[in-house]
């Protein structure tokens, strides 16, 4: 990751985010979270490189600074809570993305975040209903929010939303996974039997 476009695109891949240029200077772009309007990613050019400011937990702040010479105390921000990432090509994309994701997690303690964390706990070979995921996320009444969050899943590789079914054990529509039978194929790969578009919750439910 070296360009402004790559950084903002990744920042905007997280739920409920938007881009803003609040300083009447197009060099400074902020990716914020709707609702709280808090920024978790600052993008700007400095000394010939695109820089990113990200929020960081104290236990990770010095780890990243020690790991990479291009991670510095936050430029123009509280240096205890923010790091600056210089996109000079020396930091692997996966670590840049991890730092951005960590910043998003710190800024948002949202129901959506809790839903994704709950889905991550569904083990291979099992499924959970929307209601069960809502319960695991701390609010049994937000089943509808579960469906909405999973429809905007930012990281399908690590958030296995295909393991979520409705209260009858029925699979989602084809639109949810990019094609008919995709969810069924993923569940079968997990060792789960699907019969007529339905999973036996007594056997496979958590």
mmCIF file of C-alpha atoms in Angstrom:
data_model
loop_
_atom_site.group_PDB
_atom_site.id
_atom_site.type_symbol
_atom_site.label_atom_id
_atom_site.label_comp_id
_atom_site.label_asym_id
_atom_site.label_seq_id
_atom_site.Cartn_x
_atom_site.Cartn_y
_atom_site.Cartn_z
ATOM 1 C CA UNK A 1 0.000 0.000 0.000
ATOM 2 C CA UNK A 2 1.561 3.269 -1.108
ATOM 3 C CA UNK A 3 -1.171 5.522 -2.484
ATOM 4 C CA UNK A 4 -3.819 7.759 -1.005
ATOM 5 C CA UNK A 5 -6.491 5.912 -2.993
ATOM 6 C CA UNK A 6 -5.505 2.517 -1.586
ATOM 7 C CA UNK A 7 -5.539 3.830 1.987
ATOM 8 C CA UNK A 8 -8.904 5.584 1.766
ATOM 9 C CA UNK A 9 -10.484 2.668 -0.085
ATOM 10 C CA UNK A 10 -9.441 0.278 2.670
ATOM 11 C CA UNK A 11 -10.614 2.685 5.382
ATOM 12 C CA UNK A 12 -13.998 2.992 3.693
ATOM 13 C CA UNK A 13 -14.365 -0.795 3.530
ATOM 14 C CA UNK A 14 -15.310 -0.802 7.211
ATOM 15 C CA UNK A 15 -18.986 -0.492 8.157
ATOM 16 C CA UNK A 16 -20.607 2.930 8.602
ATOM 17 C CA UNK A 17 -17.638 4.974 7.416
ATOM 18 C CA UNK A 18 -17.339 8.077 5.249
ATOM 19 C CA UNK A 19 -14.626 10.364 3.879
ATOM 20 C CA UNK A 20 -14.284 14.024 4.776
ATOM 21 C CA UNK A 21 -11.901 16.916 4.119
ATOM 22 C CA UNK A 22 -12.685 19.140 7.119
ATOM 23 C CA UNK A 23 -9.735 21.541 6.969
ATOM 24 C CA UNK A 24 -10.452 23.202 3.601
ATOM 25 C CA UNK A 25 -7.234 21.554 2.434
ATOM 26 C CA UNK A 26 -7.603 18.575 0.075
ATOM 27 C CA UNK A 27 -4.300 17.174 1.294
ATOM 28 C CA UNK A 28 -5.940 16.170 4.569
ATOM 29 C CA UNK A 29 -8.603 13.469 4.275
ATOM 30 C CA UNK A 30 -10.244 11.818 7.261
ATOM 31 C CA UNK A 31 -12.165 8.567 7.333
ATOM 32 C CA UNK A 32 -14.814 8.874 10.020
ATOM 33 C CA UNK A 33 -17.491 6.678 11.544
ATOM 34 C CA UNK A 34 -21.131 7.695 11.147
ATOM 35 C CA UNK A 35 -22.901 8.516 14.373
ATOM 36 C CA UNK A 36 -19.942 9.388 16.571
ATOM 37 C CA UNK A 37 -18.239 11.179 13.638
ATOM 38 C CA UNK A 38 -14.910 10.091 15.112
ATOM 39 C CA UNK A 39 -11.970 9.736 12.742
ATOM 40 C CA UNK A 40 -9.899 6.560 12.836
ATOM 41 C CA UNK A 41 -7.797 7.224 9.728
ATOM 42 C CA UNK A 42 -6.076 10.447 8.657
ATOM 43 C CA UNK A 43 -4.553 10.468 5.163
ATOM 44 C CA UNK A 44 -2.179 13.186 3.937
ATOM 45 C CA UNK A 45 1.005 13.729 1.932
ATOM 46 C CA UNK A 46 4.160 14.858 3.693
ATOM 47 C CA UNK A 47 7.776 14.894 2.540
ATOM 48 C CA UNK A 48 6.888 13.124 -0.688
ATOM 49 C CA UNK A 49 5.051 10.190 0.903
ATOM 50 C CA UNK A 50 1.467 9.466 1.827
ATOM 51 C CA UNK A 51 1.158 9.354 5.628
ATOM 52 C CA UNK A 52 -1.557 7.750 7.724
ATOM 53 C CA UNK A 53 -2.441 8.630 11.291
ATOM 54 C CA UNK A 54 -4.094 5.791 13.199
ATOM 55 C CA UNK A 55 -5.235 5.410 16.770
ATOM 56 C CA UNK A 56 -3.366 2.793 18.753
ATOM 57 C CA UNK A 57 -3.685 0.998 22.052
ATOM 58 C CA UNK A 58 -0.808 1.627 24.499
ATOM 59 C CA UNK A 59 0.230 -2.037 24.459
ATOM 60 C CA UNK A 60 0.681 -1.922 20.653
ATOM 61 C CA UNK A 61 1.940 1.634 20.240
ATOM 62 C CA UNK A 62 5.616 0.910 20.863
ATOM 63 C CA UNK A 63 5.464 -2.523 19.241
ATOM 64 C CA UNK A 64 4.665 -0.974 15.865
ATOM 65 C CA UNK A 65 7.165 1.842 16.327
ATOM 66 C CA UNK A 66 9.894 -0.654 17.154
ATOM 67 C CA UNK A 67 8.925 -3.008 14.325
ATOM 68 C CA UNK A 68 9.122 -0.429 11.543
ATOM 69 C CA UNK A 69 11.214 2.706 11.143
ATOM 70 C CA UNK A 70 8.341 4.177 9.133
ATOM 71 C CA UNK A 71 5.933 4.044 12.073
ATOM 72 C CA UNK A 72 6.378 7.158 14.190
ATOM 73 C CA UNK A 73 4.593 8.958 17.041
ATOM 74 C CA UNK A 74 1.446 10.612 15.712
ATOM 75 C CA UNK A 75 2.160 13.728 13.661
ATOM 76 C CA UNK A 76 0.117 16.675 14.961
ATOM 77 C CA UNK A 77 -1.762 14.385 17.356
ATOM 78 C CA UNK A 78 -1.526 12.937 20.857
ATOM 79 C CA UNK A 79 1.607 10.811 20.617
ATOM 80 C CA UNK A 80 0.470 8.471 23.370
ATOM 81 C CA UNK A 81 -2.597 7.378 21.439
ATOM 82 C CA UNK A 82 -1.741 7.895 17.756
ATOM 83 C CA UNK A 83 0.901 6.582 15.382
ATOM 84 C CA UNK A 84 1.884 7.875 11.962
ATOM 85 C CA UNK A 85 2.509 5.329 9.201
ATOM 86 C CA UNK A 86 4.690 6.482 6.305
ATOM 87 C CA UNK A 87 3.720 4.599 3.161
ATOM 88 C CA UNK A 88 7.242 4.318 1.755
ATOM 89 C CA UNK A 89 6.902 0.666 0.767
ATOM 90 C CA UNK A 90 8.798 -0.749 3.744
ATOM 91 C CA UNK A 91 5.728 -1.969 5.658
ATOM 92 C CA UNK A 92 3.846 -5.041 4.351
ATOM 93 C CA UNK A 93 0.256 -4.353 3.301
ATOM 94 C CA UNK A 94 -1.075 -6.817 5.856
ATOM 95 C CA UNK A 95 0.497 -4.850 8.711
ATOM 96 C CA UNK A 96 -0.682 -1.484 7.378
ATOM 97 C CA UNK A 97 -4.188 -2.930 7.149
ATOM 98 C CA UNK A 98 -3.920 -4.407 10.640
ATOM 99 C CA UNK A 99 -2.986 -1.027 12.097
ATOM 100 C CA UNK A 100 -5.913 0.655 10.316
ATOM 101 C CA UNK A 101 -8.273 -2.091 11.508
ATOM 102 C CA UNK A 102 -7.027 -1.726 15.079
ATOM 103 C CA UNK A 103 -7.690 2.008 14.910
ATOM 104 C CA UNK A 104 -11.239 1.360 13.686
ATOM 105 C CA UNK A 105 -11.805 -1.125 16.509
ATOM 106 C CA UNK A 106 -10.672 1.414 19.107
ATOM 107 C CA UNK A 107 -12.899 4.175 17.731
ATOM 108 C CA UNK A 108 -15.959 1.950 17.401
ATOM 109 C CA UNK A 109 -17.364 -0.129 20.155
ATOM 110 C CA UNK A 110 -20.447 -0.592 18.040
ATOM 111 C CA UNK A 111 -23.120 -3.279 17.822
ATOM 112 C CA UNK A 112 -21.786 -4.087 14.356
ATOM 113 C CA UNK A 113 -18.356 -4.782 15.771
ATOM 114 C CA UNK A 114 -19.818 -7.017 18.471
ATOM 115 C CA UNK A 115 -21.816 -8.898 15.850
ATOM 116 C CA UNK A 116 -18.716 -9.616 13.800
ATOM 117 C CA UNK A 117 -16.846 -10.775 16.895
ATOM 118 C CA UNK A 118 -19.751 -13.074 17.780
ATOM 119 C CA UNK A 119 -19.789 -14.623 14.306
ATOM 120 C CA UNK A 120 -16.068 -15.329 14.592
ATOM 121 C CA UNK A 121 -16.825 -17.599 17.567
ATOM 122 C CA UNK A 122 -19.038 -19.970 15.542
ATOM 123 C CA UNK A 123 -16.841 -23.069 15.192
ATOM 124 C CA UNK A 124 -16.341 -25.033 12.011
ATOM 125 C CA UNK A 125 -19.053 -27.659 11.696
ATOM 126 C CA UNK A 126 -21.651 -25.532 13.490
ATOM 127 C CA UNK A 127 -24.155 -22.821 12.614
ATOM 128 C CA UNK A 128 -25.922 -20.109 14.594
ATOM 129 C CA UNK A 129 -29.223 -18.366 14.024
ATOM 130 C CA UNK A 130 -29.486 -14.592 13.683
ATOM 131 C CA UNK A 131 -31.068 -14.567 17.119
ATOM 132 C CA UNK A 132 -28.215 -16.562 18.626
ATOM 133 C CA UNK A 133 -25.649 -14.205 17.121
ATOM 134 C CA UNK A 134 -27.596 -11.250 18.526
ATOM 135 C CA UNK A 135 -27.555 -12.921 21.937
ATOM 136 C CA UNK A 136 -23.817 -13.557 21.721
ATOM 137 C CA UNK A 137 -23.330 -9.909 20.710
ATOM 138 C CA UNK A 138 -25.088 -8.770 23.873
ATOM 139 C CA UNK A 139 -28.579 -7.866 22.676
ATOM 140 C CA UNK A 140 -31.044 -10.655 21.789
ATOM 141 C CA UNK A 141 -33.393 -8.099 20.213
ATOM 142 C CA UNK A 142 -31.090 -7.035 17.377
ATOM 143 C CA UNK A 143 -31.546 -9.988 15.015
ATOM 144 C CA UNK A 144 -32.351 -7.630 12.149
ATOM 145 C CA UNK A 145 -29.124 -5.727 12.799
ATOM 146 C CA UNK A 146 -27.259 -9.018 12.523
ATOM 147 C CA UNK A 147 -28.603 -9.568 9.022
ATOM 148 C CA UNK A 148 -27.686 -6.048 7.980
ATOM 149 C CA UNK A 149 -24.166 -6.306 9.399
ATOM 150 C CA UNK A 150 -23.485 -9.626 7.709
ATOM 151 C CA UNK A 151 -24.735 -8.277 4.392
ATOM 152 C CA UNK A 152 -21.902 -5.713 4.639
ATOM 153 C CA UNK A 153 -19.281 -8.143 5.927
ATOM 154 C CA UNK A 154 -15.902 -6.398 5.369
ATOM 155 C CA UNK A 155 -13.785 -9.508 5.906
ATOM 156 C CA UNK A 156 -15.492 -12.748 4.794
ATOM 157 C CA UNK A 157 -12.230 -14.656 5.123
ATOM 158 C CA UNK A 158 -12.205 -14.151 8.891
ATOM 159 C CA UNK A 159 -15.889 -13.466 9.624
ATOM 160 C CA UNK A 160 -17.689 -16.662 8.535
ATOM 161 C CA UNK A 161 -21.146 -15.215 7.973
ATOM 162 C CA UNK A 162 -22.111 -18.258 5.891
ATOM 163 C CA UNK A 163 -22.446 -20.103 9.229
ATOM 164 C CA UNK A 164 -25.465 -17.946 10.131
ATOM 165 C CA UNK A 165 -28.967 -19.184 9.243
ATOM 166 C CA UNK A 166 -32.487 -18.123 10.106
ATOM 167 C CA UNK A 167 -34.587 -19.420 13.005
ATOM 168 C CA UNK A 168 -35.754 -22.384 10.906
ATOM 169 C CA UNK A 169 -32.245 -23.319 9.835
ATOM 170 C CA UNK A 170 -32.840 -21.958 6.336
ATOM 171 C CA UNK A 171 -30.008 -20.493 4.286
ATOM 172 C CA UNK A 172 -29.887 -16.908 3.033
ATOM 173 C CA UNK A 173 -30.841 -15.946 -0.502
ATOM 174 C CA UNK A 174 -28.358 -16.251 -3.329
ATOM 175 C CA UNK A 175 -27.711 -12.488 -3.270
ATOM 176 C CA UNK A 176 -26.022 -12.738 0.133
ATOM 177 C CA UNK A 177 -23.011 -14.722 -1.043
ATOM 178 C CA UNK A 178 -22.692 -13.787 -4.656
ATOM 179 C CA UNK A 179 -24.480 -16.743 -6.186
ATOM 180 C CA UNK A 180 -26.955 -19.533 -5.707
ATOM 181 C CA UNK A 181 -25.714 -22.496 -3.637
ATOM 182 C CA UNK A 182 -22.545 -20.651 -2.499
ATOM 183 C CA UNK A 183 -23.569 -20.712 1.166
ATOM 184 C CA UNK A 184 -24.582 -24.355 0.847
ATOM 185 C CA UNK A 185 -21.209 -25.270 -0.659
ATOM 186 C CA UNK A 186 -19.332 -23.444 2.105
ATOM 187 C CA UNK A 187 -21.360 -25.212 4.803
ATOM 188 C CA UNK A 188 -20.837 -28.587 3.181
ATOM 189 C CA UNK A 189 -17.091 -27.895 3.124
ATOM 190 C CA UNK A 190 -17.400 -27.429 6.900
ATOM 191 C CA UNK A 191 -18.980 -30.876 7.147
ATOM 192 C CA UNK A 192 -22.540 -29.617 7.597
ATOM 193 C CA UNK A 193 -25.390 -31.412 5.855
ATOM 194 C CA UNK A 194 -27.808 -29.173 3.957
ATOM 195 C CA UNK A 195 -31.133 -30.642 2.891
ATOM 196 C CA UNK A 196 -33.497 -28.618 0.713
ATOM 197 C CA UNK A 197 -31.801 -25.373 1.683
ATOM 198 C CA UNK A 198 -32.015 -26.072 5.394
ATOM 199 C CA UNK A 199 -29.690 -27.110 8.215
ATOM 200 C CA UNK A 200 -30.770 -29.279 11.159
ATOM 201 C CA UNK A 201 -30.382 -26.873 14.069
ATOM 202 C CA UNK A 202 -30.685 -29.670 16.649
ATOM 203 C CA UNK A 203 -27.647 -31.329 15.124
ATOM 204 C CA UNK A 204 -25.546 -28.375 14.011
ATOM 205 C CA UNK A 205 -26.785 -25.352 15.954
ATOM 206 C CA UNK A 206 -24.848 -23.798 18.819
#
